[in-house]
């Protein structure tokens, strides 16, 4: 096999969390809003119909929150808004003016430490492909803050909005049960 | 033999740290396989290494002393990166973090076809094992020459070769003087003995796990490049429907921030600066497009009957002895028909591709399971030389077979070709994924068997009807969805790999007379590989009939299966399963069922038990527990094996109880998670997996083994709980089936 050498290096093109800001002249009126995202105030000019999910992923460059169905059916886009879990795909960014948003990127106390639930997910191997994981963790944090989940059955009931197709469900519940203790 | 037990109620890592060691030994004396000697020297190189024996195709020594391993496989959530690192570190005496694994990239990594069929351990890991062991030999020889001594006077650890009794040391990179290891891997290759393993067989946390919990950009869906724009594809309502007209002017007035509309025949895509604009533009484009109606799909038909009405290509899979005795009307024959509907992969993340056409080369980032066969198909479709298409594998959401990955990347590539110099990110909508992914084929099975006077099966006859199970790209543009829609279309090839249809159609039991026939039809829906291919439906039928036969023979279902098996490893997993469930008690309307299969009849052994409760009034089925005993040969990463097996159990339970692709005459009707529900937490039972490790044997792959027996275990449990035999899937509720 001959290895062809590319003068163009695709890896060098990948910029980590590069903010992808709107590039074109807008024909639509945009609205200026301020959100606090993971503790940092963010001023955004967004069109009125931009979902919070797209605002996070495309305007701020936080791609940890995942797009799964755009219809609130799978839970992959779950984030915390003023401490409560919400589906960011069903939420308009403009409706959250002034709100405090926490995404998966903002839950660990530092770059060297993890949130207890993140640790519990690692401890319990609570994933396979990991795509649903950010939504699962944010949803679990929100659920624990609601204070309604005490037993395994209650956790299952209250987490039932988050889908996992790999079948890692048992370990995800195990991880969350550790969070309750 | 070693056995590993895992209690899901304990945190896995805690369990490991508490015990210090995960393996509990028990002896099983007197069987050939238990006494098999570790194979230190092999006669043959593993397949992928035979095809690509150059050492530098697999391994690169880095300046800092680490070693980069290049493999042609993709990370699909199965943890291949970690397992490969374990094997390479083992043979090269490196620490685990001194291995970097570079996954699938054309012209960079070996061409290993597809990441499929649970073959990454059997083939890739074994190739890496031999390449790494051979590299170790070469490095020791080079050091020996340098110091004018013999290899056995040297030791190797953490990327450093040392001379025994002297203070001389050389790092790998120093030994090579900036060059790479050269030459081809040749036998004999001396492998590490399993007793000395530091990593292989251990439960090693996956290296990508912290990235996952921190949600660092890991997936193709998260790739961001300077100047990147967003595209959406606008598909017709149904297969065969054509774009009659598109009012581009009226559309443009409704989507003013549009950057580009790409139209080629029926292929239609829209491009905008940011993602939601592209989503809106797609919505608007749908309103301005007129499509032709297509040959109607068979809405409302009884699919179980319908699929048998197609002209079929029939083939004999196996014939042994005579089966006429089955036709005697003496009440000793049991006969039943079974059906499995079309089912989908249903990845949680809609498929996505990123493409850039720059300076005559098309770069494509894709979660395709086979970058080379995809590259070849795409190049042909676009009329480019293969070398001008550079495909980089980037993980996507779990796929469980051939989903929309290649198609979304093709869509992105078509847009990129129309916008040179601009990186295009094209993600499918949820409904694109649900409606256009290639499904697992609907299948019909007819099984009959006869018992002799001692209650043993004397005759067996089996027929299976199925569409093909692989229409993967395979270098043929006709397997790429967008290629059907181009102005100059590439027709869909008539039949993919049908072999998947009769996978596991032959029962893995000792039966003197048997006949197996397979009938391949071309059905109305798009199909391709879905986890375990036809094995899921075939084992559903075979193991359901085994349950009926056991009842007729008035035998315990486990004993009945054991009485028809002489393979010690099959017997061991079945007996282990029996032990796992021996203390389970059934309450009212509860039942336990079990099933066994050896995947592909040559790979991993797996016995599964299910416990269900059936509501007497509503017929609703609740799964209370799932158990699996697995023998996948040598275990490379125990966590990986257990994780994959649990995933199989839960996913297959979801298929069995809930899943069926629905359609009207002019559309697929199951386009979201409401119309195509999958298992949610409230329905997830307790799960227990036990793995029987054989360090002395080859690894067999664990990604699909438990998928097949789960369906039959469930319906057999439903029978115990309710007295009703379910022969058509999905189960939904017992009363619905009747």
XYZ file of N, CA and C in Angstrom, chain B residues 15-196:
546
model
N -16.418 -3.026 42.177
C -16.336 -4.477 42.228
C -14.914 -4.919 41.905
N -14.350 -4.295 40.891
C -12.997 -4.650 40.501
C -12.016 -4.295 41.605
N -12.146 -3.074 42.118
C -11.158 -2.678 43.110
C -11.339 -3.456 44.416
N -12.566 -3.827 44.733
C -12.780 -4.594 45.955
C -12.135 -5.970 45.884
N -12.301 -6.596 44.746
C -11.779 -7.954 44.645
C -10.316 -7.985 44.235
N -9.895 -6.903 43.630
C -8.528 -6.871 43.132
C -8.397 -7.614 41.835
N -9.253 -8.558 41.633
C -9.158 -9.387 40.443
C -10.557 -9.867 40.111
N -10.857 -9.878 38.867
C -12.233 -10.188 38.480
C -12.479 -11.655 38.201
N -11.428 -12.426 38.214
C -11.607 -13.789 37.748
C -11.673 -14.787 38.895
N -12.617 -15.660 38.769
C -12.793 -16.708 39.769
C -12.610 -18.017 39.005
N -11.769 -18.847 39.463
C -11.498 -20.059 38.685
C -12.333 -21.221 39.157
N -12.725 -22.045 38.231
C -13.197 -23.369 38.613
C -12.714 -24.318 37.537
N -12.589 -25.548 37.884
C -11.961 -26.429 36.911
C -12.995 -27.275 36.208
N -12.709 -27.564 34.995
C -13.582 -28.418 34.217
C -12.634 -29.327 33.459
N -12.544 -30.526 33.973
C -11.480 -31.412 33.483
C -12.023 -32.393 32.451
N -11.178 -32.769 31.545
C -11.531 -33.871 30.664
C -12.117 -33.465 29.325
N -12.106 -32.198 29.033
C -12.584 -31.817 27.708
C -11.412 -31.327 26.883
N -11.522 -31.531 25.594
C -10.426 -31.170 24.690
C -10.102 -29.690 24.786
N -11.193 -28.902 24.742
C -10.963 -27.466 24.652
C -10.399 -26.880 25.923
N -10.746 -27.504 27.055
C -10.238 -26.968 28.323
C -8.743 -27.205 28.441
N -8.274 -28.237 27.738
C -6.853 -28.567 27.849
C -6.009 -28.001 26.710
N -6.681 -27.276 25.825
C -5.942 -26.730 24.690
C -4.766 -25.898 25.183
N -3.621 -26.142 24.593
C -2.413 -25.409 24.992
C -2.454 -24.011 24.393
N -1.953 -23.045 25.144
C -1.869 -21.708 24.548
C -1.050 -21.781 23.259
N -1.535 -21.104 22.255
C -0.815 -21.141 20.981
C 0.206 -20.022 20.973
N 1.451 -20.365 21.227
C 2.480 -19.328 21.269
C 2.951 -19.028 19.853
N 3.042 -20.036 19.044
C 3.474 -19.826 17.674
C 2.374 -20.331 16.744
N 1.954 -19.490 15.841
C 0.852 -19.816 14.940
C 1.373 -20.249 13.576
N 0.524 -20.955 12.843
C 0.895 -21.376 11.492
C 0.523 -20.318 10.464
N -0.529 -19.576 10.768
C -1.030 -18.605 9.797
C -1.135 -17.217 10.396
N -0.912 -16.223 9.564
C -1.166 -14.855 10.008
C -2.659 -14.587 9.935
N -3.181 -13.724 10.803
C -4.603 -13.369 10.715
C -4.909 -12.703 9.369
N -6.177 -12.798 8.959
C -6.586 -12.408 7.609
C -6.153 -11.015 7.176
N -6.458 -10.016 7.984
C -6.176 -8.648 7.567
C -4.671 -8.434 7.411
N -3.892 -9.103 8.241
C -2.437 -8.965 8.192
C -1.864 -9.707 6.975
N -2.535 -10.783 6.582
C -2.106 -11.501 5.365
C -2.282 -10.598 4.148
N -3.402 -9.878 4.144
C -3.665 -8.994 2.998
C -2.747 -7.782 3.021
N -2.367 -7.333 4.211
C -1.505 -6.152 4.326
C -0.411 -6.456 5.341
N 0.652 -7.164 4.886
C 1.653 -7.621 5.862
C 2.702 -6.581 6.243
N 2.710 -5.424 5.580
C 3.764 -4.435 5.900
C 3.625 -3.934 7.333
N 4.716 -3.980 8.046
C 4.699 -3.582 9.451
C 4.302 -2.108 9.611
N 4.839 -1.255 8.710
C 4.559 0.173 8.867
C 3.125 0.542 8.472
N 2.378 -0.405 7.916
C 0.965 -0.140 7.662
C 0.166 -0.211 8.961
N 0.708 -0.921 9.949
C -0.017 -1.150 11.199
C 0.548 -0.364 12.386
N 1.878 -0.125 12.345
C 2.523 0.468 13.522
C 3.462 1.597 13.129
N 3.459 2.646 13.918
C 4.441 3.713 13.747
C 5.030 4.033 15.115
N 6.374 4.126 15.158
C 7.015 4.512 16.411
C 7.098 6.037 16.428
N 6.592 6.656 17.486
C 6.588 8.111 17.571
C 7.845 8.600 18.284
N 8.188 9.854 18.028
C 9.415 10.434 18.584
C 9.475 10.375 20.098
N 8.331 10.439 20.747
C 8.329 10.442 22.213
C 8.292 9.033 22.795
N 8.510 8.039 21.950
C 8.595 6.676 22.450
C 7.282 5.929 22.430
N 6.196 6.638 22.160
C 4.918 5.932 22.083
C 4.804 5.252 20.730
N 3.826 4.373 20.607
C 3.602 3.685 19.340
C 2.184 3.965 18.876
N 2.083 4.326 17.595
C 0.766 4.560 17.023
C 0.342 3.293 16.268
N -0.849 2.819 16.577
C -1.394 1.649 15.886
C -2.438 2.145 14.892
N -2.332 1.691 13.661
C -3.271 2.108 12.617
C -4.203 0.943 12.310
N -5.486 1.164 12.462
C -6.421 0.091 12.103
C -7.520 0.640 11.207
N -8.060 -0.245 10.382
C -9.096 0.180 9.439
C -10.494 0.081 10.005
N -10.604 -0.074 11.322
C -11.929 -0.226 11.938
C -12.384 1.080 12.569
N -13.693 1.161 12.773
C -14.292 2.363 13.352
C -14.719 2.113 14.801
N -14.684 3.183 15.578
C -15.263 3.121 16.928
C -16.770 3.293 16.785
N -17.513 2.278 17.203
C -18.974 2.323 17.078
C -19.626 2.318 18.442
N -18.845 2.584 19.473
C -19.393 2.463 20.813
C -19.048 1.112 21.421
N -18.331 0.292 20.654
C -17.982 -1.042 21.147
C -16.649 -1.025 21.886
N -15.950 0.108 21.849
C -14.702 0.220 22.599
C -13.497 -0.382 21.899
N -13.505 -0.387 20.576
C -12.430 -1.047 19.835
C -11.081 -0.375 20.089
N -11.081 0.939 20.245
C -9.837 1.673 20.441
C -9.076 1.142 21.665
N -9.811 0.934 22.742
C -9.190 0.471 23.976
C -8.714 -0.962 23.840
N -9.546 -1.801 23.249
C -9.185 -3.210 23.113
C -7.928 -3.370 22.263
N -7.821 -2.579 21.208
C -6.641 -2.644 20.338
C -5.404 -2.176 21.104
N -5.563 -1.114 21.893
C -4.438 -0.611 22.688
C -3.963 -1.673 23.683
N -4.912 -2.406 24.268
C -4.545 -3.466 25.220
C -3.660 -4.512 24.548
N -4.064 -4.940 23.384
C -3.332 -6.003 22.684
C -1.946 -5.514 22.279
N -1.873 -4.287 21.734
C -0.585 -3.768 21.266
C 0.360 -3.524 22.436
N -0.157 -2.942 23.517
C 0.676 -2.669 24.691
C 1.216 -3.974 25.266
N 0.366 -4.998 25.248
C 0.763 -6.302 25.764
C 1.994 -6.848 25.029
N 1.917 -6.873 23.720
C 2.980 -7.512 22.940
C 4.246 -6.667 22.876
N 4.098 -5.342 23.005
C 5.253 -4.449 22.876
C 5.806 -3.999 24.227
N 5.309 -4.590 25.295
C 5.780 -4.254 26.649
C 5.665 -2.770 26.944
N 4.600 -2.177 26.438
C 4.385 -0.754 26.685
C 3.312 -0.577 27.749
N 3.267 0.634 28.320
C 2.131 0.969 29.174
C 0.960 1.302 28.252
N -0.245 1.159 28.777
C -1.431 1.367 27.955
C -1.466 2.775 27.356
N -1.002 3.763 28.142
C -1.067 5.140 27.633
C 0.068 5.458 26.670
N 0.904 4.449 26.368
C 1.948 4.673 25.361
C 1.486 4.224 23.972
N 0.236 3.825 23.890
C -0.320 3.416 22.596
C -1.338 4.449 22.144
N -1.193 4.857 20.903
C -2.209 5.733 20.314
C -2.843 4.927 19.179
N -4.151 4.945 19.105
C -4.811 4.170 18.047
C -5.424 5.120 17.031
N -4.999 4.988 15.802
C -5.531 5.815 14.715
C -6.549 4.978 13.949
N -7.773 5.465 13.898
C -8.847 4.692 13.272
C -9.040 5.090 11.809
N -9.745 4.215 11.134
C -10.124 4.319 9.730
C -9.914 5.641 9.007
N -8.977 5.668 8.071
C -8.804 6.811 7.179
C -8.204 6.285 5.880
N -8.808 6.623 4.759
C -8.312 6.063 3.489
C -6.894 6.545 3.225
N -6.097 5.687 2.644
C -4.686 5.924 2.312
C -3.818 6.136 3.553
N -4.372 5.908 4.712
C -3.604 6.102 5.936
C -3.599 4.801 6.733
N -4.755 4.208 6.898
C -4.843 2.969 7.675
C -5.079 1.799 6.722
N -4.826 0.574 7.172
C -5.085 -0.583 6.312
C -6.553 -0.645 5.892
N -6.775 -1.210 4.722
C -8.141 -1.412 4.241
C -8.686 -2.669 4.904
N -9.578 -2.501 5.834
C -10.132 -3.660 6.543
C -11.614 -3.840 6.265
N -12.056 -3.345 5.116
C -13.463 -3.556 4.751
C -14.380 -2.842 5.719
N -15.282 -3.605 6.345
C -16.277 -3.014 7.232
C -15.982 -3.330 8.701
N -16.456 -2.452 9.569
C -16.449 -2.757 11.000
C -17.788 -3.418 11.279
N -17.840 -4.725 11.184
C -19.128 -5.412 11.257
C -18.925 -6.866 11.625
N -20.047 -7.506 11.940
C -20.036 -8.952 12.172
C -19.229 -9.366 13.387
N -19.090 -8.466 14.354
C -18.347 -8.792 15.570
C -16.948 -9.298 15.250
N -16.332 -8.752 14.190
C -15.056 -9.301 13.734
C -13.829 -8.515 14.143
N -13.998 -7.445 14.905
C -12.840 -6.592 15.178
C -11.812 -7.262 16.092
N -12.280 -8.137 16.984
C -11.324 -8.829 17.849
C -10.692 -9.994 17.090
N -11.544 -10.791 16.445
C -11.062 -11.948 15.698
C -10.005 -11.568 14.681
N -10.236 -10.473 13.992
C -9.398 -10.154 12.854
C -8.411 -9.024 13.134
N -8.936 -7.859 13.475
C -8.064 -6.701 13.659
C -7.164 -6.859 14.878
N -7.754 -7.224 16.003
C -6.949 -7.341 17.218
C -5.875 -8.406 17.022
N -6.213 -9.479 16.314
C -5.222 -10.525 16.083
C -4.118 -10.030 15.138
N -4.505 -9.237 14.147
C -3.495 -8.676 13.236
C -2.549 -7.761 13.997
N -3.130 -6.934 14.859
C -2.306 -6.017 15.655
C -1.408 -6.815 16.605
N -1.958 -7.892 17.159
C -1.163 -8.724 18.074
C 0.084 -9.263 17.365
N -0.100 -9.806 16.169
C 1.037 -10.357 15.423
C 1.988 -9.265 14.976
N 1.437 -8.142 14.504
C 2.303 -7.046 14.049
C 3.128 -6.518 15.218
N 2.491 -6.352 16.377
C 3.197 -5.812 17.546
C 4.246 -6.800 18.050
N 3.898 -8.084 18.048
C 4.853 -9.102 18.511
C 6.044 -9.171 17.566
N 5.745 -9.049 16.265
C 6.829 -9.083 15.278
C 7.712 -7.846 15.420
N 7.074 -6.696 15.676
C 7.830 -5.459 15.878
C 8.751 -5.597 17.092
N 8.258 -6.251 18.117
C 9.059 -6.467 19.322
C 10.322 -7.264 18.960
N 10.109 -8.346 18.199
C 11.253 -9.160 17.771
C 12.258 -8.316 16.994
N 11.736 -7.533 16.042
C 12.616 -6.723 15.192
C 13.408 -5.712 16.024
N 12.719 -5.063 16.961
C 13.385 -4.051 17.784
C 14.482 -4.684 18.633
N 14.198 -5.863 19.155
C 15.217 -6.562 19.960
C 16.398 -6.963 19.085
N 16.104 -7.421 17.860
C 17.201 -7.805 16.952
C 18.073 -6.602 16.611
N 17.412 -5.459 16.382
C 18.169 -4.254 16.042
C 19.075 -3.839 17.191
N 18.538 -3.918 18.408
C 19.347 -3.548 19.581
C 20.498 -4.530 19.769
N 20.196 -5.809 19.502
C 21.231 -6.832 19.652
C 22.377 -6.573 18.678
N 22.012 -6.195 17.441
C 23.055 -5.889 16.450
C 23.870 -4.679 16.896
N 23.143 -3.669 17.395
C 23.816 -2.439 17.819
C 24.849 -2.736 18.917
N 24.485 -3.572 19.861
C 25.375 -3.871 20.995
C 26.199 -5.136 20.775
N 26.039 -5.720 19.605
C 26.731 -6.969 19.259
C 26.530 -8.036 20.321
N 25.283 -8.280 20.568
C 24.943 -9.334 21.529
C 23.765 -10.123 20.959
N 23.124 -10.928 21.807
C 21.983 -11.724 21.355
C 20.700 -11.120 21.936
N 19.584 -11.355 21.237
C 18.286 -10.819 21.692
C 17.952 -11.272 23.104
N 18.335 -12.503 23.463
C 17.942 -13.008 24.782
C 18.744 -12.355 25.916
N 19.707 -11.510 25.539
C 20.440 -10.758 26.565
C 19.801 -9.395 26.820
N 18.620 -9.202 26.195
C 17.991 -7.881 26.280
C 16.623 -7.974 26.944
N 16.177 -6.861 27.499
C 14.803 -6.776 28.021
C 14.139 -5.540 27.431
N 12.839 -5.565 27.497
C 12.082 -4.442 26.939
C 10.997 -4.032 27.921
N 10.881 -2.723 28.144
C 9.793 -2.214 29.004
C 9.547 -0.744 28.712
N 8.312 -0.373 28.623
C 7.890 1.028 28.456
C 8.609 1.761 27.326
N 8.857 1.064 26.228
C 9.447 1.727 25.069
C 10.953 1.841 25.119
N 11.563 1.098 26.051
C 13.022 1.140 26.194
C 13.574 -0.289 26.147
N 14.634 -0.489 25.363
C 15.318 -1.781 25.348
C 16.559 -1.651 26.223
N 16.748 -2.610 27.121
C 17.893 -2.547 28.037
C 18.721 -3.816 27.907
N 20.000 -3.684 28.212
C 20.897 -4.829 28.170
C 20.999 -5.400 29.574
N 20.755 -6.679 29.678
C 20.781 -7.312 31.003
C 22.148 -7.126 31.650
N 22.137 -6.714 32.890
C 23.384 -6.604 33.654
C 24.233 -5.406 33.270
N 23.779 -4.614 32.316
C 24.547 -3.407 31.957
C 23.637 -2.191 32.052
N 24.245 -1.055 31.969
C 23.414 0.137 32.088
C 23.027 0.706 30.728
N 23.214 -0.096 29.668
C 22.908 0.419 28.339
C 21.407 0.357 28.058
N 20.856 1.455 27.584
C 19.442 1.464 27.202
C 19.263 2.219 25.888
N 18.241 1.861 25.164
C 17.889 2.562 23.922
C 16.379 2.682 23.818
N 15.906 3.886 23.537
C 14.480 4.046 23.300
C 14.156 3.572 21.880
N 12.887 3.219 21.641
C 12.498 2.727 20.315
C 12.932 3.711 19.228
N 12.652 4.990 19.457
C 12.934 5.988 18.431
C 14.437 6.098 18.174
N 15.248 5.920 19.242
C 16.711 5.965 19.063
C 17.171 4.793 18.219
N 16.591 3.640 18.509
C 16.938 2.433 17.765
C 16.690 2.613 16.276
N 15.585 3.301 15.978
C 15.166 3.440 14.590
C 15.779 4.656 13.912
N 16.425 5.516 14.706
C 17.070 6.703 14.148
C 16.134 7.542 13.296
N 14.925 7.698 13.740
C 13.964 8.529 13.001
C 13.263 7.796 11.877
N 13.719 6.597 11.545
C 13.036 5.826 10.492
C 11.891 5.033 11.115
N 11.138 4.334 10.281
C 10.078 3.466 10.789
C 10.488 2.009 10.627
N 9.805 1.155 11.323
C 10.033 -0.278 11.174
C 9.693 -0.669 9.742
N 10.537 -1.467 9.140
C 10.317 -1.811 7.743
C 10.025 -3.287 7.582
N 9.647 -3.637 6.385
C 9.487 -5.046 6.039
C 8.101 -5.570 6.344
N 7.937 -6.848 6.047
C 6.639 -7.484 6.222
C 6.651 -8.423 7.425
N 5.514 -8.546 8.047
C 5.392 -9.464 9.178
C 5.476 -10.888 8.635
N 6.398 -11.648 9.167
C 6.563 -13.024 8.677
C 6.572 -13.985 9.865
N 6.062 -15.156 9.612
C 6.106 -16.205 10.635
C 7.506 -16.791 10.681
N 7.978 -17.307 11.777
C 7.251 -17.435 13.045
C 7.244 -16.130 13.848
N 6.157 -15.913 14.545
C 6.054 -14.767 15.438
C 5.825 -15.317 16.835
N 6.666 -14.896 17.759
C 6.506 -15.395 19.124
C 5.588 -14.444 19.890
N 4.454 -14.998 20.318
C 3.477 -14.179 21.040
C 3.670 -14.329 22.544
N 3.191 -13.335 23.285
C 3.210 -13.429 24.750
C 2.315 -14.573 25.210
N 2.742 -15.228 26.233
C 1.931 -16.302 26.789
C 0.820 -15.690 27.657
N -0.415 -16.213 27.550
C -1.532 -15.625 28.307
C -1.271 -15.491 29.812
N -0.404 -16.365 30.388
C -0.172 -16.264 31.848
C 0.518 -14.957 32.209
N 1.218 -14.370 31.238
C 1.966 -13.147 31.550
C 1.183 -11.877 31.232
